[in-house]
Short mmCIF file of C-alpha atoms and ligand atoms in Angstrom, two decimals:
data_model
loop_
_atom_site.label_atom_id
_atom_site.label_comp_id
_atom_site.label_asym_id
_atom_site.label_seq_id
_atom_site.Cartn_x
_atom_site.Cartn_y
_atom_site.Cartn_z
CA MET A 21 26.47 0.37 0.15
CA ARG A 22 26.69 3.36 -2.20
CA LEU A 23 24.08 5.07 -4.32
CA PRO A 24 24.69 4.82 -8.06
CA LYS A 25 25.29 8.10 -9.92
CA PHE A 26 22.26 10.16 -10.99
CA GLU A 27 21.25 13.67 -11.92
CA TYR A 28 19.33 15.50 -9.23
CA LEU A 29 16.46 17.95 -9.70
CA GLU A 30 14.86 20.27 -7.14
CA PRO A 31 11.61 21.45 -8.78
CA LYS A 32 9.67 24.35 -7.33
CA THR A 33 6.23 23.32 -8.63
CA LEU A 34 4.33 20.08 -9.23
CA LYS A 35 3.98 21.02 -12.90
CA GLU A 36 7.76 21.31 -13.26
CA ALA A 37 8.20 17.96 -11.50
CA ALA A 38 5.54 16.28 -13.67
CA LYS A 39 7.14 17.60 -16.86
CA ALA A 40 10.56 16.34 -15.83
CA LEU A 41 9.12 12.96 -14.80
CA ALA A 42 7.40 12.58 -18.18
CA SER A 43 10.55 13.35 -20.18
CA ASP A 44 11.57 10.56 -22.57
CA THR A 45 15.24 11.48 -22.52
CA LYS A 46 15.75 10.63 -18.83
CA GLU A 47 14.56 7.72 -16.76
CA SER A 48 13.39 9.65 -13.70
CA VAL A 49 11.99 8.75 -10.30
CA LEU A 50 10.36 10.81 -7.57
CA LEU A 51 11.96 11.12 -4.15
CA ALA A 52 9.78 11.81 -1.09
CA GLY A 53 11.07 10.49 2.28
CA GLY A 54 13.42 8.10 0.47
CA THR A 55 12.93 5.21 2.94
CA ASP A 56 11.83 2.85 0.15
CA LEU A 57 13.44 4.43 -2.92
CA LEU A 58 16.98 4.92 -1.61
CA VAL A 59 17.20 1.32 -0.34
CA ASN A 60 16.15 0.08 -3.78
CA MET A 61 18.67 2.39 -5.46
CA LYS A 62 21.48 1.21 -3.18
CA HIS A 63 20.55 -2.38 -4.02
CA LYS A 64 20.59 -1.31 -7.70
CA VAL A 65 17.14 -2.76 -8.31
CA ILE A 66 16.30 0.72 -9.61
CA GLN A 67 18.95 2.73 -11.44
CA PRO A 68 17.31 6.00 -12.51
CA LYS A 69 19.21 8.60 -14.52
CA GLN A 70 17.44 11.43 -12.65
CA VAL A 71 16.00 11.81 -9.14
CA ILE A 72 13.32 14.47 -8.67
CA ASN A 73 13.03 15.64 -5.07
CA LEU A 74 9.39 16.45 -4.21
CA LYS A 75 10.35 17.98 -0.86
CA THR A 76 11.51 21.19 -2.55
CA ILE A 77 7.93 21.87 -3.71
CA PRO A 78 6.14 24.00 -1.12
CA LYS A 79 2.72 23.19 0.37
CA LEU A 80 2.56 19.46 -0.26
CA ALA A 81 2.65 18.50 3.43
CA TYR A 82 -0.63 19.35 5.17
CA ILE A 83 -3.58 17.97 7.09
CA SER A 84 -6.57 20.14 6.30
CA ASN A 85 -10.05 19.67 7.71
CA GLY A 86 -12.08 22.50 6.15
CA LYS A 87 -15.49 22.77 4.50
CA ASP A 88 -14.46 20.38 1.71
CA GLY A 89 -13.64 17.67 4.25
CA LEU A 90 -10.43 16.08 5.42
CA ARG A 91 -7.51 16.23 2.97
CA ILE A 92 -3.94 15.08 3.50
CA GLY A 93 -1.06 16.24 1.28
CA ALA A 94 1.15 13.53 -0.23
CA LEU A 95 4.30 14.84 1.46
CA THR A 96 2.80 14.67 4.97
CA THR A 97 4.94 12.37 7.09
CA LEU A 98 3.53 9.27 8.75
CA HIS A 99 4.69 10.64 12.09
CA ASP A 100 2.62 13.82 11.56
CA ILE A 101 -0.40 11.64 10.70
CA ALA A 102 0.12 9.38 13.72
CA SER A 103 0.45 12.33 16.09
CA SER A 104 -2.19 14.69 14.61
CA GLN A 105 -5.00 15.39 17.04
CA ALA A 106 -7.45 16.02 14.16
CA ILE A 107 -6.68 12.59 12.66
CA GLN A 108 -6.81 10.86 16.03
CA GLU A 109 -10.29 12.30 16.56
CA GLU A 110 -11.69 11.99 12.99
CA VAL A 111 -10.04 8.78 11.72
CA PRO A 112 -8.20 7.05 14.59
CA ILE A 113 -7.57 3.95 12.42
CA LEU A 114 -5.34 6.11 10.20
CA SER A 115 -3.11 7.41 12.98
CA GLN A 116 -2.89 3.85 14.34
CA ALA A 117 -1.81 2.43 10.95
CA ALA A 118 0.73 5.26 10.40
CA GLY A 119 2.19 4.50 13.82
CA GLU A 120 2.65 0.85 12.84
CA VAL A 121 4.70 1.46 9.68
CA GLY A 122 8.29 0.19 10.01
CA ALA A 123 10.10 1.81 12.92
CA TYR A 124 10.04 5.39 14.25
CA ALA A 125 12.70 6.56 11.75
CA HIS A 126 10.57 5.37 8.81
CA GLN A 127 7.59 7.26 10.20
CA VAL A 128 9.55 10.49 10.67
CA MET A 129 11.06 10.37 7.15
CA GLY A 130 8.38 8.42 5.27
CA THR A 131 5.46 10.22 3.64
CA LEU A 132 1.89 9.19 2.91
CA GLY A 133 2.41 9.53 -0.87
CA GLY A 134 5.60 7.44 -0.71
CA ASN A 135 3.83 4.82 1.36
CA LEU A 136 0.97 4.50 -1.13
CA CYS A 137 3.40 4.38 -4.10
CA GLN A 138 6.05 2.13 -2.53
CA GLY A 139 7.36 -0.77 -4.58
CA ASN A 140 6.10 -4.35 -4.27
CA ARG A 141 8.41 -6.67 -2.38
CA CYS A 142 10.04 -10.05 -3.04
CA ARG A 143 12.90 -11.88 -1.37
CA PHE A 144 14.50 -12.47 -4.79
CA TYR A 145 14.22 -8.80 -5.79
CA ASN A 146 14.84 -6.72 -2.65
CA GLN A 147 18.46 -7.82 -2.47
CA SER A 148 21.85 -6.38 -3.37
CA ALA A 149 23.06 -6.61 -6.97
CA PHE A 150 25.77 -9.03 -5.72
CA TRP A 151 23.15 -11.35 -4.18
CA ARG A 152 20.94 -11.22 -7.26
CA GLY A 153 23.95 -11.80 -9.55
CA VAL A 154 23.89 -15.58 -9.03
CA LYS A 155 20.38 -15.90 -10.44
CA SER A 156 19.03 -14.93 -13.84
CA PRO A 157 17.08 -11.62 -13.86
CA CYS A 158 13.40 -12.02 -12.92
CA TYR A 159 10.31 -10.45 -14.58
CA LYS A 160 10.43 -7.51 -12.18
CA VAL A 161 13.83 -6.41 -13.49
CA GLY A 162 13.07 -7.18 -17.14
CA GLY A 163 14.09 -10.86 -17.13
CA LYS A 164 12.23 -14.00 -18.21
CA ILE A 165 11.50 -15.87 -15.00
CA CYS A 166 9.77 -15.59 -11.62
CA HIS A 167 11.95 -17.21 -8.96
CA VAL A 168 8.97 -17.56 -6.60
CA VAL A 169 6.99 -19.67 -9.06
CA PRO A 170 9.30 -20.69 -11.90
CA ALA A 171 7.41 -21.73 -15.05
CA ARG A 172 9.10 -25.14 -15.07
CA ALA A 173 7.42 -25.96 -11.73
CA GLY A 174 3.95 -25.53 -13.15
CA GLY A 175 3.73 -21.79 -13.77
CA GLY A 176 2.28 -18.90 -11.81
CA ARG A 177 -1.36 -17.98 -11.42
CA LYS A 178 -1.02 -16.50 -14.90
CA PRO A 179 1.82 -17.33 -17.29
CA LYS A 180 4.73 -14.91 -16.86
CA GLU A 181 3.30 -13.45 -13.69
CA CYS A 182 5.57 -11.59 -11.25
CA HIS A 183 4.83 -12.67 -7.67
CA SER A 184 6.12 -9.56 -5.89
CA THR A 185 3.80 -8.65 -3.02
CA TYR A 186 2.16 -5.41 -2.01
CA CYS A 187 2.95 -4.91 1.71
CA GLY A 188 1.88 -1.31 2.44
CA ASP A 189 0.02 -0.47 5.64
CA MET A 190 -1.77 2.71 4.63
CA ALA A 191 -3.48 1.69 1.37
CA PRO A 192 -5.85 -0.96 2.84
CA VAL A 193 -6.98 1.53 5.49
CA LEU A 194 -7.55 4.36 3.03
CA ILE A 195 -9.37 2.08 0.57
CA ALA A 196 -11.62 0.79 3.37
CA LEU A 197 -12.43 4.43 4.19
CA ASP A 198 -13.42 5.12 0.55
CA THR A 199 -10.83 7.83 -0.04
CA GLN A 200 -9.98 9.38 -3.39
CA VAL A 201 -6.62 10.54 -4.68
CA ARG A 202 -5.76 13.67 -6.65
CA VAL A 203 -2.90 13.19 -9.07
CA VAL A 204 -1.20 15.89 -11.14
CA GLY A 205 0.36 15.17 -14.52
CA PRO A 206 1.90 17.17 -17.35
CA ASN A 207 -1.59 17.68 -18.86
CA GLY A 208 -3.56 18.54 -15.74
CA GLU A 209 -4.99 16.68 -12.79
CA ARG A 210 -7.52 13.92 -12.14
CA VAL A 211 -9.29 12.52 -9.07
CA PHE A 212 -10.18 8.83 -8.70
CA PRO A 213 -10.76 6.22 -5.95
CA LEU A 214 -7.54 5.10 -4.30
CA SER A 215 -8.43 1.46 -5.04
CA LYS A 216 -7.93 2.24 -8.74
CA LEU A 217 -4.31 3.24 -8.11
CA TYR A 218 -3.40 -0.46 -7.87
CA THR A 219 -3.19 -2.64 -10.98
CA GLN A 220 -2.71 -5.97 -9.10
CA GLU A 221 0.26 -6.66 -11.39
CA GLY A 222 3.59 -7.30 -9.68
CA LYS A 223 5.65 -5.89 -12.52
CA LYS A 224 3.82 -2.56 -12.71
CA PRO A 225 1.77 -2.23 -9.53
CA LEU A 226 0.56 1.37 -9.99
CA SER A 227 -1.84 2.76 -12.60
CA LEU A 228 -0.21 6.22 -12.66
CA ARG A 229 0.24 7.54 -16.19
CA LYS A 230 3.49 8.96 -17.48
CA GLY A 231 4.55 11.99 -15.43
CA GLU A 232 1.74 11.70 -12.87
CA ILE A 233 2.41 12.54 -9.22
CA LEU A 234 0.19 11.88 -6.22
CA LYS A 235 -0.80 15.24 -4.76
CA GLU A 236 -3.35 14.58 -2.01
CA ILE A 237 -5.83 12.15 -0.43
CA LEU A 238 -9.48 13.23 -0.11
CA PHE A 239 -11.71 11.76 2.62
CA PRO A 240 -15.49 11.38 2.67
CA PRO A 241 -17.23 12.51 5.89
CA PRO A 242 -16.32 10.10 8.73
CA SER A 243 -18.83 7.30 9.34
CA GLY A 244 -19.12 3.92 11.05
CA LYS A 245 -16.39 1.99 12.81
CA ALA A 246 -13.02 0.90 11.45
CA LEU A 247 -10.24 -1.42 12.59
CA TYR A 248 -6.73 -2.15 11.36
CA LEU A 249 -5.10 -5.44 12.37
CA LYS A 250 -1.50 -6.17 11.36
CA TRP A 251 0.17 -9.58 11.62
CA ARG A 252 3.97 -9.32 11.50
CA ARG A 253 6.99 -11.12 12.83
CA ARG A 254 8.41 -8.31 14.99
CA GLU A 255 6.36 -5.55 16.61
CA SER A 256 9.28 -3.11 16.57
CA ILE A 257 9.92 -2.94 12.80
CA GLU A 258 8.22 -5.01 10.14
CA PHE A 259 6.09 -5.04 7.03
CA PRO A 260 2.81 -6.93 7.44
CA ILE A 261 2.83 -10.67 6.64
CA VAL A 262 -0.92 -10.14 6.33
CA SER A 263 -2.94 -7.15 7.48
CA LEU A 264 -6.61 -6.28 7.43
CA ALA A 265 -8.49 -2.99 7.26
CA PHE A 266 -12.14 -3.38 8.16
CA HIS A 267 -14.82 -0.67 7.96
CA ILE A 268 -18.46 -1.08 8.81
CA GLU A 269 -21.51 1.20 8.70
CA LYS A 270 -24.75 0.43 10.56
CA ASP A 271 -28.20 2.00 10.33
CA GLY A 272 -30.24 3.41 13.25
CA ASN A 273 -31.40 -0.13 14.14
CA GLU A 274 -27.81 -1.36 14.44
CA ARG A 275 -28.14 -3.33 11.18
CA ILE A 276 -25.01 -3.52 9.03
CA GLN A 277 -25.51 -1.50 5.85
CA LYS A 278 -22.03 -1.48 4.38
CA ALA A 279 -18.76 -3.28 5.05
CA ARG A 280 -15.29 -3.08 3.49
CA ILE A 281 -12.73 -5.85 4.00
CA ILE A 282 -9.29 -5.08 2.54
CA PHE A 283 -6.13 -7.14 3.00
CA SER A 284 -2.46 -6.28 2.47
CA GLY A 285 0.34 -8.81 1.97
CA VAL A 286 -1.77 -11.36 0.09
CA GLY A 287 -1.46 -10.20 -3.52
CA SER A 288 0.28 -7.78 -5.85
CA GLY A 289 -1.96 -4.98 -4.58
CA PRO A 290 -4.41 -4.46 -1.72
CA VAL A 291 -7.09 -7.18 -2.07
CA GLU A 292 -10.81 -6.72 -1.28
CA ALA A 293 -13.14 -9.55 -0.20
CA LEU A 294 -16.21 -8.35 -2.10
CA GLU A 295 -18.48 -11.39 -1.60
CA ALA A 296 -17.75 -11.54 2.14
CA GLU A 297 -18.65 -7.83 2.33
CA LYS A 298 -22.02 -8.55 0.67
CA MET A 299 -22.73 -11.35 3.16
CA LEU A 300 -22.44 -8.87 6.01
CA LYS A 301 -25.35 -6.69 4.86
CA ASN A 302 -28.13 -6.97 7.47
CA ALA A 303 -26.30 -9.92 9.07
CA SER A 304 -26.31 -10.51 12.80
CA LEU A 305 -22.79 -11.30 13.91
CA ASP A 306 -23.12 -14.54 15.87
CA ASP A 307 -20.35 -17.19 15.92
CA TRP A 308 -21.86 -19.05 12.96
CA MET A 309 -21.96 -15.92 10.79
CA ILE A 310 -18.45 -14.83 11.78
CA GLU A 311 -17.11 -18.24 10.75
CA LYS A 312 -19.08 -18.16 7.49
CA VAL A 313 -17.92 -14.65 6.49
CA SER A 314 -14.31 -15.35 7.35
CA ASN A 315 -14.34 -18.63 5.35
CA GLN A 316 -15.82 -16.80 2.37
CA ALA A 317 -13.19 -14.04 2.60
CA ILE A 318 -10.20 -16.38 2.61
CA LYS A 319 -11.69 -18.42 -0.22
CA GLU A 320 -12.15 -15.42 -2.47
CA ILE A 321 -8.94 -13.51 -1.73
CA SER A 322 -6.93 -16.67 -2.50
CA PRO A 323 -3.53 -15.43 -1.20
CA MET A 324 -0.80 -15.47 -3.82
CA ARG A 325 2.34 -17.58 -3.36
CA THR A 326 5.01 -15.15 -2.21
CA SER A 327 8.73 -15.46 -1.68
CA ILE A 328 8.48 -15.91 2.10
CA HIS A 329 5.17 -17.38 3.25
CA SER A 330 2.95 -20.05 1.79
CA PRO A 331 -0.60 -19.27 0.58
CA ALA A 332 -1.94 -21.71 3.22
CA TYR A 333 -0.30 -19.77 6.04
CA LYS A 334 -1.50 -16.41 4.71
CA ARG A 335 -5.02 -17.81 4.26
CA LYS A 336 -5.05 -19.01 7.85
CA MET A 337 -3.78 -15.70 9.24
CA ALA A 338 -6.17 -13.65 7.07
CA GLY A 339 -9.08 -15.69 8.44
CA ILE A 340 -7.95 -15.19 12.02
CA LEU A 341 -7.58 -11.43 11.54
CA LEU A 342 -11.07 -11.15 10.04
CA LYS A 343 -12.63 -13.22 12.84
CA GLN A 344 -10.91 -10.98 15.40
CA ALA A 345 -12.22 -7.86 13.64
CA LEU A 346 -15.78 -9.21 13.45
CA GLU A 347 -15.73 -10.27 17.10
CA LYS A 348 -14.44 -6.85 18.18
CA ILE A 349 -17.06 -5.03 16.12
CA SER A 350 -19.90 -7.20 17.39
CA SER A 351 -19.00 -6.99 21.09
C1 FAD B 14 13.23 -1.65 7.16
C2 FAD B 14 11.99 -1.10 6.51
C3 FAD B 14 10.76 -1.38 7.09
C4 FAD B 14 9.58 -0.89 6.51
N1 FAD B 14 8.39 -1.20 7.07
C5 FAD B 14 7.25 -0.79 6.47
C6 FAD B 14 5.99 -1.16 7.02
O1 FAD B 14 5.88 -1.80 8.06
N2 FAD B 14 4.86 -0.76 6.38
C7 FAD B 14 4.92 -0.02 5.21
O2 FAD B 14 3.86 0.33 4.67
N3 FAD B 14 6.10 0.37 4.68
C8 FAD B 14 7.27 0.00 5.28
N4 FAD B 14 8.47 0.36 4.74
C9 FAD B 14 8.53 1.07 3.44
C10 FAD B 14 8.67 2.60 3.56
O3 FAD B 14 9.51 2.96 4.61
C11 FAD B 14 7.33 3.27 3.78
O4 FAD B 14 6.37 2.74 2.89
C12 FAD B 14 7.37 4.78 3.59
O5 FAD B 14 6.13 5.33 3.95
C13 FAD B 14 7.68 5.21 2.16
O6 FAD B 14 7.54 6.63 2.07
P1 FAD B 14 8.71 7.54 1.55
O7 FAD B 14 8.23 8.94 1.60
O8 FAD B 14 9.99 7.28 2.26
O9 FAD B 14 8.81 7.03 0.05
P2 FAD B 14 10.02 7.10 -1.00
O10 FAD B 14 11.02 6.07 -0.65
O11 FAD B 14 10.51 8.49 -1.17
O12 FAD B 14 9.22 6.69 -2.31
C14 FAD B 14 8.65 5.41 -2.47
C15 FAD B 14 8.15 5.25 -3.90
O13 FAD B 14 7.02 6.08 -4.12
C16 FAD B 14 7.27 7.01 -5.17
N5 FAD B 14 6.64 8.27 -4.72
C17 FAD B 14 6.92 8.94 -3.59
N6 FAD B 14 6.08 9.99 -3.46
C18 FAD B 14 5.27 9.97 -4.54
C19 FAD B 14 4.20 10.80 -4.99
N7 FAD B 14 3.77 11.85 -4.28
N8 FAD B 14 3.58 10.50 -6.17
C20 FAD B 14 3.99 9.41 -6.90
N9 FAD B 14 5.00 8.60 -6.52
C21 FAD B 14 5.64 8.88 -5.36
C22 FAD B 14 8.78 7.08 -5.31
O14 FAD B 14 9.18 7.42 -6.62
C23 FAD B 14 9.17 5.65 -4.95
O15 FAD B 14 9.02 4.83 -6.06
C24 FAD B 14 9.66 -0.08 5.32
C25 FAD B 14 10.92 0.20 4.77
C26 FAD B 14 12.07 -0.30 5.34
C27 FAD B 14 13.40 0.03 4.72
#
């Protein structure tokens, strides 16, 4: 499979890259490790006029743990995160999750920024142009239908909704850890919680403004315990069918003060079980409570119908993952 033709830019600064990305005359995309982008370009689901290579910009790949806390540059590879001693000691859940992305080759090439900004997935969309040619174009590629939930069969959760799924491994973990992102655009930079990067809309899953580029991830001081559980078909190489990042903070009397429960694979962005989190405050984790919290979580996240697995199956697996996490934390 060949790449379509495109112009290629090697910027030397983020400002130059942001300006080029914002240009109205070219439809441009950013290239980091290319493990997501180049597959999509070969399948012609994305046909940009210009590709802007971020790897030619110096000093975007770093793990820094100085007086302003832990920071990871967007171009840092997943392999470097998985194998970093500092990360293994400070935030072991992060090195674990990075080591579970795809296969080794994806971790060596793939970057943290690319992982957080990867496209949503759908069996009707992540296919070659030839394969897609027999069906009419879907919402995701500018068409008038969702093949997962066609309107004639009763409609989607919202009319005209694209049911492509967010399947990233790193975002749920970093949201559970309360990280922030720094993005740089043509008019300066801004910092905001990572959770706000995701719109929950399949057609445009990221809230980045025109020309904005993810520069780095900022961590609060480490606290509490965290777990990442990933349910997938093959251990060796696979996106999550459902995954769960769970973070909990207790006070000096071992009472739960704060909990974060974030799922991947169940919606068009990472999905948080806010009510289940509230139930955990000051709760003692006996079997009854574990069952109650997990039932609440699956009720409120209400997994979306996706192109491969049914909502019922995802609900069941999400509940099992949360029960496992709560049992591990309480033992
Ligand atoms: C077979 C296979 C299995 C995979 N398995 C998994 C998996 O298990 N879990 C998982 O999470 N992912 C998986 N992936 C997806 C992908 O490999 C990873 O998400 C990877 O981390 C993407 O990073 P990258 O640097 O290669 O991104 P790229 O492909 O370079 O970019 C991905 C997207 O992000 C944008 N982008 C990149 N960097 C930035 C930035 N700094 N600011 C703004 N936008 C940016 C690009 O424009 C592009 O749209 C898999 C992919 C394949 C092909």
